[in-house]
Amino acid sequence: MTPVSSPASTGLAPLRTVQVTGGSAAGSIHVRSLAAGLIARGVRVTVCAPSDTEHTYGFAAVGARHVPVPRSSDPASVAALRIACADADVVHAHGLHASFRTVLALGGRNTPLVVTWHNRARAGGTARAALLKVLERRAVRAASVVLGVSSDLVDRARRRGARDARLSAVGLPRVLPAGGAARAGAGAGELDRRAKLRAELGALGRWLVLAVGALEEGRGHRLLLDAARRWRDEDDTPLVVIAGEGSLRGELQRRIEHEGLPVRLLGRRDDLGSLLTAADVGVVADCAEGRSLFAQEALHAGLPLVAADVPGMAELVGDGAELVPFGDAGKLARAVSALLVDAGRREELVRRGAWQVGAWPTEDETVAQVLSVYDELTQPLPLA
């Protein structure tokens, strides 16, 4: 195994790392950012990910070698992963299922394994919960180091038997300039574009509330519709728009139509920056991510945010957002309504949110932390 502190500057053979991801948004965005930073520091990076994930996130575009590996844990997928990891100095798996597949692929080799947990895995029943616990234990006990993006994930890894679990609050790329520049310092052209988008969404002359996330279980969309039912008969009814696509679209759309809810499903969007600028308030009704991607974008863009107080959220947003108890549609609805009519409170949240953003790690700091872990695992032990 090659001892490397800074491959590009030491003249030693470059460190070889394999990044394994199953395709979750948080994990894949981090892998792309991490790959770019590692490659800039002279590290050779291979990314094992499904082909559609490569198409979406473009690992090869930042200089990584992409090896298509399906999300499945079937023998063919595990074999492909085993071949890709054959000459790696460090293997880094992102997410529970990716880390479990990687453990199977490494098959007891002494290659250092780093595991990062980005999301909070959830189980829908007793049998599934028991299986989930087994997978978590298998993954973290085989890992040399487990990195959790929030303190609750670090604690969870330790409870499952991790030998070494550490906090790694990852820094991610942004879709808007820092400080909500597109909102606070908008010129006439930007204001015109904002007004045009609000008109297209049907929000001229009314409040616009934005939620973002796949239309899947665990995203809180049903709860958000429950809250919207409470706004339906108000004199100043806000319009709720949800950007995202998924298997619950039919169910949610039927509810919207049957109950006459002031909600629009926008489907997949590639203009998140514009939506953040156009909205008056953002909402996170539920989140399994250790560091909510949408909450980060909202605070960074200067969009006042109401978020469920799920594990990791308070740690992420501090006092830069209104936190409400998880699962309480009434309190969620009241918090949003109160914020919409209180311009002073919205401005205060924007200021506090900007301060909170400044305390988050940068992409470079995240890469440096991960590289220091790799360096630690690949350095030879000192002679006695």
CSV table of C-alpha atoms in Angstrom, one decimal:
chain,number,residue,atom,x,y,z
A,1,MET,CA,0.0,0.0,0.0
A,2,THR,CA,1.4,3.4,-1.0
A,3,PRO,CA,2.1,5.8,1.8
A,4,VAL,CA,0.9,9.2,0.5
A,5,SER,CA,0.5,12.6,2.2
A,6,SER,CA,0.3,14.7,-0.9
A,7,PRO,CA,0.7,12.6,-4.0
A,8,ALA,CA,1.2,15.4,-6.4
A,9,SER,CA,4.0,17.0,-4.5
A,10,THR,CA,5.9,14.0,-3.0
A,11,GLY,CA,6.8,12.2,-6.2
A,12,LEU,CA,5.3,9.0,-5.0
A,13,ALA,CA,2.8,7.0,-7.0
A,14,PRO,CA,-0.6,8.7,-6.8
A,15,LEU,CA,-3.1,7.4,-4.2
A,16,ARG,CA,-5.8,5.3,-5.8
A,17,THR,CA,-9.3,5.6,-4.4
A,18,VAL,CA,-12.6,4.0,-5.4
A,19,GLN,CA,-15.8,5.9,-4.5
A,20,VAL,CA,-18.9,3.8,-4.4
A,21,THR,CA,-22.4,5.3,-4.5
A,22,GLY,CA,-25.9,4.0,-5.1
A,23,GLY,CA,-27.3,7.1,-6.5
A,24,SER,CA,-28.9,9.1,-3.7
A,25,ALA,CA,-28.8,12.9,-4.4
A,26,ALA,CA,-26.8,13.8,-1.2
A,27,GLY,CA,-24.3,11.0,-1.7
A,28,SER,CA,-23.8,11.6,-5.4
A,29,ILE,CA,-23.4,15.4,-5.2
A,30,HIS,CA,-20.8,14.8,-2.5
A,31,VAL,CA,-19.0,12.1,-4.6
A,32,ARG,CA,-18.8,14.5,-7.5
A,33,SER,CA,-17.5,17.3,-5.4
A,34,LEU,CA,-15.0,15.0,-3.6
A,35,ALA,CA,-13.8,13.5,-6.8
A,36,ALA,CA,-13.0,16.9,-8.3
A,37,GLY,CA,-11.2,18.0,-5.2
A,38,LEU,CA,-9.2,14.8,-4.9
A,39,ILE,CA,-8.2,14.8,-8.5
A,40,ALA,CA,-7.0,18.4,-8.2
A,41,ARG,CA,-4.7,17.1,-5.4
A,42,GLY,CA,-3.2,14.3,-7.6
A,43,VAL,CA,-5.4,11.4,-6.4
A,44,ARG,CA,-6.6,8.9,-8.9
A,45,VAL,CA,-10.4,8.5,-8.5
A,46,THR,CA,-12.7,5.7,-9.8
A,47,VAL,CA,-16.4,6.1,-9.2
A,48,CYS,CA,-18.6,3.0,-9.1
A,49,ALA,CA,-22.2,4.1,-9.7
A,50,PRO,CA,-25.2,3.2,-11.8
A,51,SER,CA,-25.1,4.5,-15.3
A,52,ASP,CA,-28.1,6.8,-14.8
A,53,THR,CA,-26.3,8.3,-11.8
A,54,GLU,CA,-23.2,9.1,-14.0
A,55,HIS,CA,-25.5,10.6,-16.6
A,56,THR,CA,-27.1,12.9,-13.9
A,57,TYR,CA,-24.0,13.9,-11.9
A,58,GLY,CA,-21.2,13.6,-14.5
A,59,PHE,CA,-18.3,12.1,-12.5
A,60,ALA,CA,-16.3,11.6,-15.6
A,61,ALA,CA,-16.6,15.3,-16.4
A,62,VAL,CA,-14.5,16.1,-13.4
A,63,GLY,CA,-11.8,13.6,-14.4
A,64,ALA,CA,-12.9,10.5,-12.6
A,65,ARG,CA,-13.0,7.0,-14.2
A,66,HIS,CA,-16.6,5.8,-14.1
A,67,VAL,CA,-17.4,2.1,-13.7
A,68,PRO,CA,-21.1,1.3,-14.1
A,69,VAL,CA,-22.2,-0.8,-11.1
A,70,PRO,CA,-26.0,-1.3,-10.6
A,71,ARG,CA,-27.6,-0.7,-7.2
A,72,SER,CA,-28.3,-4.4,-6.8
A,73,SER,CA,-26.4,-6.7,-4.5
A,74,ASP,CA,-26.6,-9.6,-6.9
A,75,PRO,CA,-23.5,-11.6,-7.6
A,76,ALA,CA,-22.8,-9.9,-11.0
A,77,SER,CA,-22.9,-6.4,-9.4
A,78,VAL,CA,-20.7,-7.5,-6.5
A,79,ALA,CA,-18.2,-9.1,-8.9
A,80,ALA,CA,-18.0,-5.9,-11.0
A,81,LEU,CA,-17.4,-3.9,-7.8
A,82,ARG,CA,-14.7,-6.4,-6.6
A,83,ILE,CA,-12.8,-6.0,-9.9
A,84,ALA,CA,-13.0,-2.2,-9.7
A,85,CYS,CA,-11.6,-2.2,-6.1
A,86,ALA,CA,-8.8,-4.7,-6.8
A,87,ASP,CA,-5.9,-2.3,-6.8
A,88,ALA,CA,-7.4,0.5,-4.7
A,89,ASP,CA,-5.4,2.0,-1.8
A,90,VAL,CA,-8.7,3.2,-0.2
A,91,VAL,CA,-12.3,2.3,-0.9
A,92,HIS,CA,-14.9,4.9,0.1
A,93,ALA,CA,-18.6,3.9,0.1
A,94,HIS,CA,-21.4,6.4,0.4
A,95,GLY,CA,-24.7,5.3,1.9
A,96,LEU,CA,-25.9,2.1,3.7
A,97,HIS,CA,-26.6,-0.1,0.7
A,98,ALA,CA,-23.5,1.0,-1.2
A,99,SER,CA,-21.4,0.2,1.9
A,100,PHE,CA,-23.0,-3.2,2.3
A,101,ARG,CA,-22.3,-4.1,-1.3
A,102,THR,CA,-18.7,-2.9,-0.9
A,103,VAL,CA,-18.2,-5.1,2.2
A,104,LEU,CA,-19.4,-8.1,0.1
A,105,ALA,CA,-17.1,-7.1,-2.8
A,106,LEU,CA,-14.0,-6.6,-0.6
A,107,GLY,CA,-14.6,-10.0,1.0
A,108,GLY,CA,-12.3,-9.7,3.9
A,109,ARG,CA,-9.4,-8.0,2.1
A,110,ASN,CA,-7.3,-5.6,4.2
A,111,THR,CA,-8.0,-2.7,1.9
A,112,PRO,CA,-9.0,0.3,4.1
A,113,LEU,CA,-12.7,1.0,3.8
A,114,VAL,CA,-14.2,4.4,4.6
A,115,VAL,CA,-18.0,4.6,4.9
A,116,THR,CA,-20.0,7.9,4.8
A,117,TRP,CA,-23.6,8.0,5.9
A,118,HIS,CA,-25.5,10.8,4.3
A,119,ASN,CA,-29.1,9.7,5.0
A,120,ARG,CA,-31.0,8.3,7.9
A,121,ALA,CA,-32.3,4.8,6.8
A,122,ARG,CA,-35.9,4.2,7.8
A,123,ALA,CA,-37.8,0.9,8.2
A,124,GLY,CA,-41.5,0.4,7.6
A,125,GLY,CA,-42.1,-2.6,9.8
A,126,THR,CA,-40.6,-4.9,12.5
A,127,ALA,CA,-39.0,-7.3,10.0
A,128,ARG,CA,-37.6,-4.5,7.8
A,129,ALA,CA,-36.2,-2.8,10.9
A,130,ALA,CA,-34.4,-5.9,12.0
A,131,LEU,CA,-32.9,-6.4,8.5
A,132,LEU,CA,-31.9,-2.7,8.5
A,133,LYS,CA,-30.1,-3.1,11.8
A,134,VAL,CA,-28.2,-6.2,10.4
A,135,LEU,CA,-27.1,-4.3,7.3
A,136,GLU,CA,-25.9,-1.3,9.4
A,137,ARG,CA,-23.9,-3.5,11.8
A,138,ARG,CA,-22.3,-5.4,8.9
A,139,ALA,CA,-21.3,-2.2,7.1
A,140,VAL,CA,-19.9,-0.2,10.0
A,141,ARG,CA,-18.1,-3.0,11.7
A,142,ALA,CA,-16.2,-3.8,8.5
A,143,ALA,CA,-15.2,-0.1,8.0
A,144,SER,CA,-11.9,1.3,9.1
A,145,VAL,CA,-13.6,4.7,9.6
A,146,VAL,CA,-17.3,5.7,9.5
A,147,LEU,CA,-18.0,9.4,8.6
A,148,GLY,CA,-21.5,10.7,9.5
A,149,VAL,CA,-22.7,14.0,8.1
A,150,SER,CA,-24.6,14.8,11.3
A,151,SER,CA,-24.0,14.0,14.9
A,152,ASP,CA,-27.1,11.7,15.1
A,153,LEU,CA,-25.6,9.6,12.3
A,154,VAL,CA,-22.3,9.4,14.1
A,155,ASP,CA,-24.1,8.2,17.2
A,156,ARG,CA,-26.1,5.7,15.2
A,157,ALA,CA,-22.9,4.2,13.7
A,158,ARG,CA,-21.4,3.9,17.2
A,159,ARG,CA,-24.4,2.2,18.5
A,160,ARG,CA,-24.1,-0.3,15.6
A,161,GLY,CA,-20.6,-1.1,16.6
A,162,ALA,CA,-18.4,1.2,14.5
A,163,ARG,CA,-14.7,1.1,15.6
A,164,ASP,CA,-14.1,4.7,14.6
A,165,ALA,CA,-17.0,7.0,13.8
A,166,ARG,CA,-16.4,10.7,13.1
A,167,LEU,CA,-18.4,13.8,12.2
A,168,SER,CA,-17.9,15.0,8.6
A,169,ALA,CA,-20.4,17.8,7.8
A,170,VAL,CA,-19.8,17.9,4.1
A,171,GLY,CA,-19.6,21.1,2.1
A,172,LEU,CA,-21.6,21.0,-1.2
A,173,PRO,CA,-21.7,23.2,-4.3
A,174,ARG,CA,-24.3,26.0,-4.4
A,175,VAL,CA,-26.9,26.9,-7.0
A,176,LEU,CA,-26.9,30.6,-6.1
A,177,PRO,CA,-24.3,33.1,-5.0
A,178,ALA,CA,-23.8,33.4,-1.2
A,179,GLY,CA,-26.1,35.6,0.8
A,180,GLY,CA,-29.1,35.4,-1.5
A,181,ALA,CA,-27.6,38.0,-3.8
A,182,ALA,CA,-30.3,37.2,-6.4
A,183,ARG,CA,-33.0,38.3,-3.9
A,184,ALA,CA,-31.4,41.1,-1.9
A,185,GLY,CA,-29.6,42.9,-4.6
A,186,ALA,CA,-31.7,42.1,-7.6
A,187,GLY,CA,-31.7,44.6,-10.5
A,188,ALA,CA,-34.6,45.4,-12.7
A,189,GLY,CA,-33.9,42.4,-15.1
A,190,GLU,CA,-33.8,39.9,-12.2
A,191,LEU,CA,-37.0,41.4,-10.7
A,192,ASP,CA,-38.7,41.0,-14.1
A,193,ARG,CA,-37.7,37.4,-14.4
A,194,ARG,CA,-38.9,36.8,-10.8
A,195,ALA,CA,-42.3,38.3,-11.6
A,196,LYS,CA,-42.5,36.3,-14.9
A,197,LEU,CA,-41.8,33.0,-13.1
A,198,ARG,CA,-44.4,33.8,-10.4
A,199,ALA,CA,-46.9,34.6,-13.1
A,200,GLU,CA,-46.2,31.3,-14.8
A,201,LEU,CA,-46.6,29.5,-11.5
A,202,GLY,CA,-49.9,31.3,-10.8
A,203,ALA,CA,-48.6,33.3,-7.8
A,204,LEU,CA,-49.0,36.9,-8.9
A,205,GLY,CA,-50.6,38.8,-6.1
A,206,ARG,CA,-50.3,35.9,-3.6
A,207,TRP,CA,-47.7,34.3,-1.4
A,208,LEU,CA,-45.5,31.5,-2.9
A,209,VAL,CA,-44.4,28.6,-0.7
A,210,LEU,CA,-41.7,26.3,-2.1
A,211,ALA,CA,-40.9,22.7,-1.2
A,212,VAL,CA,-38.4,20.5,-3.1
A,213,GLY,CA,-37.9,16.8,-3.0
A,214,ALA,CA,-38.7,13.5,-4.8
A,215,LEU,CA,-42.4,12.5,-4.5
A,216,GLU,CA,-41.6,9.5,-2.4
A,217,GLU,CA,-42.2,8.2,1.1
A,218,GLY,CA,-40.3,10.0,3.9
A,219,ARG,CA,-40.4,13.5,2.2
A,220,GLY,CA,-43.3,14.9,4.2
A,221,HIS,CA,-45.5,15.7,1.1
A,222,ARG,CA,-48.6,14.2,2.6
A,223,LEU,CA,-48.1,16.3,5.7
A,224,LEU,CA,-47.5,19.4,3.6
A,225,LEU,CA,-50.9,18.8,1.9
A,226,ASP,CA,-52.5,18.5,5.3
A,227,ALA,CA,-51.1,21.9,6.1
A,228,ALA,CA,-52.3,23.3,2.8
A,229,ARG,CA,-55.8,22.2,3.6
A,230,ARG,CA,-55.7,24.6,6.6
A,231,TRP,CA,-54.7,27.5,4.2
A,232,ARG,CA,-57.4,26.6,1.7
A,233,ASP,CA,-60.1,28.8,3.2
A,234,GLU,CA,-57.9,31.7,4.3
A,235,ASP,CA,-58.5,35.1,2.8
A,236,ASP,CA,-54.8,35.3,1.8
A,237,THR,CA,-54.3,31.7,0.7
A,238,PRO,CA,-50.6,31.0,-0.3
A,239,LEU,CA,-49.8,28.8,-3.3
A,240,VAL,CA,-47.6,25.8,-2.5
A,241,VAL,CA,-45.4,24.5,-5.3
A,242,ILE,CA,-43.5,21.2,-5.0
A,243,ALA,CA,-40.5,20.6,-7.3
A,244,GLY,CA,-39.8,16.9,-7.7
A,245,GLU,CA,-41.0,13.7,-9.3
A,246,GLY,CA,-41.7,10.2,-8.0
A,247,SER,CA,-44.1,7.3,-7.4
A,248,LEU,CA,-46.5,9.3,-5.2
A,249,ARG,CA,-47.4,11.8,-7.9
A,250,GLY,CA,-50.7,10.2,-8.7
A,251,GLU,CA,-51.8,9.9,-5.1
A,252,LEU,CA,-50.8,13.5,-4.3
A,253,GLN,CA,-52.4,14.9,-7.4
A,254,ARG,CA,-55.7,13.1,-6.7
A,255,ARG,CA,-55.7,14.6,-3.2
A,256,ILE,CA,-55.0,18.1,-4.5
A,257,GLU,CA,-57.9,17.9,-7.0
A,258,HIS,CA,-60.4,16.1,-4.7
A,259,GLU,CA,-59.8,18.5,-1.7
A,260,GLY,CA,-59.2,21.7,-3.8
A,261,LEU,CA,-55.8,22.3,-2.3
A,262,PRO,CA,-53.7,25.4,-3.2
A,263,VAL,CA,-50.8,23.2,-4.3
A,264,ARG,CA,-49.1,22.6,-7.7
A,265,LEU,CA,-46.8,19.7,-8.5
A,266,LEU,CA,-44.1,21.0,-10.8
A,267,GLY,CA,-42.3,17.8,-11.6
A,268,ARG,CA,-38.5,17.7,-12.1
A,269,ARG,CA,-37.1,21.2,-12.5
A,270,ASP,CA,-33.6,22.4,-13.6
A,271,ASP,CA,-34.2,26.0,-12.4
A,272,LEU,CA,-33.9,25.6,-8.7
A,273,GLY,CA,-32.1,28.8,-8.4
A,274,SER,CA,-34.9,30.7,-10.0
A,275,LEU,CA,-37.5,29.0,-7.8
A,276,LEU,CA,-35.6,29.9,-4.7
A,277,THR,CA,-35.5,33.5,-5.8
A,278,ALA,CA,-39.2,33.6,-6.7
A,279,ALA,CA,-40.5,32.0,-3.5
A,280,ASP,CA,-41.4,33.9,-0.3
A,281,VAL,CA,-40.9,31.0,2.1
A,282,GLY,CA,-39.4,27.5,1.8
A,283,VAL,CA,-40.7,24.4,3.7
A,284,VAL,CA,-39.1,21.1,4.7
A,285,ALA,CA,-41.9,19.0,6.2
A,286,ASP,CA,-39.7,15.9,6.6
A,287,CYS,CA,-36.2,14.8,5.7
A,288,ALA,CA,-34.1,11.6,6.0
A,289,GLU,CA,-30.9,13.4,4.9
A,290,GLY,CA,-28.4,14.1,7.6
A,291,ARG,CA,-27.9,17.6,6.1
A,292,SER,CA,-31.0,18.6,4.1
A,293,LEU,CA,-30.0,19.7,0.6
A,294,PHE,CA,-33.0,22.0,0.2
A,295,ALA,CA,-32.5,23.6,3.6
A,296,GLN,CA,-28.9,24.3,2.7
A,297,GLU,CA,-30.0,25.9,-0.6
A,298,ALA,CA,-32.7,27.9,1.0
A,299,LEU,CA,-30.5,29.5,3.6
A,300,HIS,CA,-27.7,30.1,1.1
A,301,ALA,CA,-30.2,31.8,-1.2
A,302,GLY,CA,-31.7,33.9,1.5
A,303,LEU,CA,-35.1,32.2,1.4
A,304,PRO,CA,-36.8,32.2,4.9
A,305,LEU,CA,-37.3,28.6,5.9
A,306,VAL,CA,-39.8,26.6,8.0
A,307,ALA,CA,-38.5,23.1,8.7
A,308,ALA,CA,-39.5,20.0,10.7
A,309,ASP,CA,-37.3,19.5,13.7
A,310,VAL,CA,-36.0,16.1,12.6
A,311,PRO,CA,-32.6,14.7,13.7
A,312,GLY,CA,-29.8,16.8,12.3
A,313,MET,CA,-32.0,19.8,11.2
A,314,ALA,CA,-31.3,22.0,14.3
A,315,GLU,CA,-27.6,21.2,14.0
A,316,LEU,CA,-27.7,22.3,10.3
A,317,VAL,CA,-29.8,25.5,10.4
A,318,GLY,CA,-29.2,26.7,14.0
A,319,ASP,CA,-31.5,29.7,14.5
A,320,GLY,CA,-31.5,30.5,10.8
A,321,ALA,CA,-34.9,28.8,10.3
A,322,GLU,CA,-38.2,28.3,12.0
A,323,LEU,CA,-38.3,24.8,13.5
A,324,VAL,CA,-41.6,23.0,14.1
A,325,PRO,CA,-42.3,19.6,15.7
A,326,PHE,CA,-42.2,16.8,13.2
A,327,GLY,CA,-45.5,15.4,12.1
A,328,ASP,CA,-47.7,18.3,13.3
A,329,ALA,CA,-49.5,19.7,10.3
A,330,GLY,CA,-51.3,22.4,12.4
A,331,LYS,CA,-48.1,23.8,13.8
A,332,LEU,CA,-46.4,23.7,10.4
A,333,ALA,CA,-49.4,25.6,8.8
A,334,ARG,CA,-49.4,28.2,11.6
A,335,ALA,CA,-45.6,28.7,11.4
A,336,VAL,CA,-45.7,29.3,7.7
A,337,SER,CA,-48.7,31.7,7.9
A,338,ALA,CA,-47.1,33.7,10.7
A,339,LEU,CA,-43.9,34.0,8.8
A,340,LEU,CA,-45.6,35.1,5.6
A,341,VAL,CA,-47.2,38.1,7.3
A,342,ASP,CA,-44.1,39.1,9.3
A,343,ALA,CA,-41.6,40.8,7.1
A,344,GLY,CA,-39.4,41.7,10.0
A,345,ARG,CA,-39.1,38.0,11.1
A,346,ARG,CA,-38.4,37.0,7.5
A,347,GLU,CA,-35.5,39.5,7.3
A,348,GLU,CA,-34.2,38.3,10.6
A,349,LEU,CA,-34.1,34.7,9.5
A,350,VAL,CA,-32.3,35.7,6.3
A,351,ARG,CA,-29.6,37.5,8.4
A,352,ARG,CA,-29.3,34.6,10.8
A,353,GLY,CA,-29.3,32.1,7.9
A,354,ALA,CA,-26.4,33.9,6.2
A,355,TRP,CA,-24.4,33.7,9.4
A,356,GLN,CA,-25.2,30.0,9.7
A,357,VAL,CA,-24.1,29.4,6.1
A,358,GLY,CA,-20.7,31.0,6.9
A,359,ALA,CA,-20.2,28.4,9.6
A,360,TRP,CA,-20.7,25.5,7.3
A,361,PRO,CA,-17.6,23.7,5.9
A,362,THR,CA,-16.5,24.6,2.3
A,363,GLU,CA,-15.9,22.0,-0.4
A,364,ASP,CA,-12.2,22.4,0.0
A,365,GLU,CA,-12.4,21.9,3.8
A,366,THR,CA,-14.4,18.7,3.2
A,367,VAL,CA,-11.9,17.3,0.7
A,368,ALA,CA,-9.0,18.1,3.0
A,369,GLN,CA,-10.7,16.3,5.9
A,370,VAL,CA,-11.4,13.2,3.8
A,371,LEU,CA,-7.9,13.2,2.4
A,372,SER,CA,-6.5,13.4,5.9
A,373,VAL,CA,-8.5,10.2,6.7
A,374,TYR,CA,-7.1,8.5,3.6
A,375,ASP,CA,-3.6,9.6,4.6
A,376,GLU,CA,-4.1,8.2,8.1
A,377,LEU,CA,-5.2,4.8,6.8
A,378,THR,CA,-2.5,4.4,4.2
A,379,GLN,CA,0.5,5.5,6.3
A,380,PRO,CA,2.8,2.7,7.4
A,381,LEU,CA,2.8,2.0,11.1
A,382,PRO,CA,5.9,3.4,12.9
A,383,LEU,CA,8.6,0.9,13.8
A,384,ALA,CA,8.7,-0.1,17.4
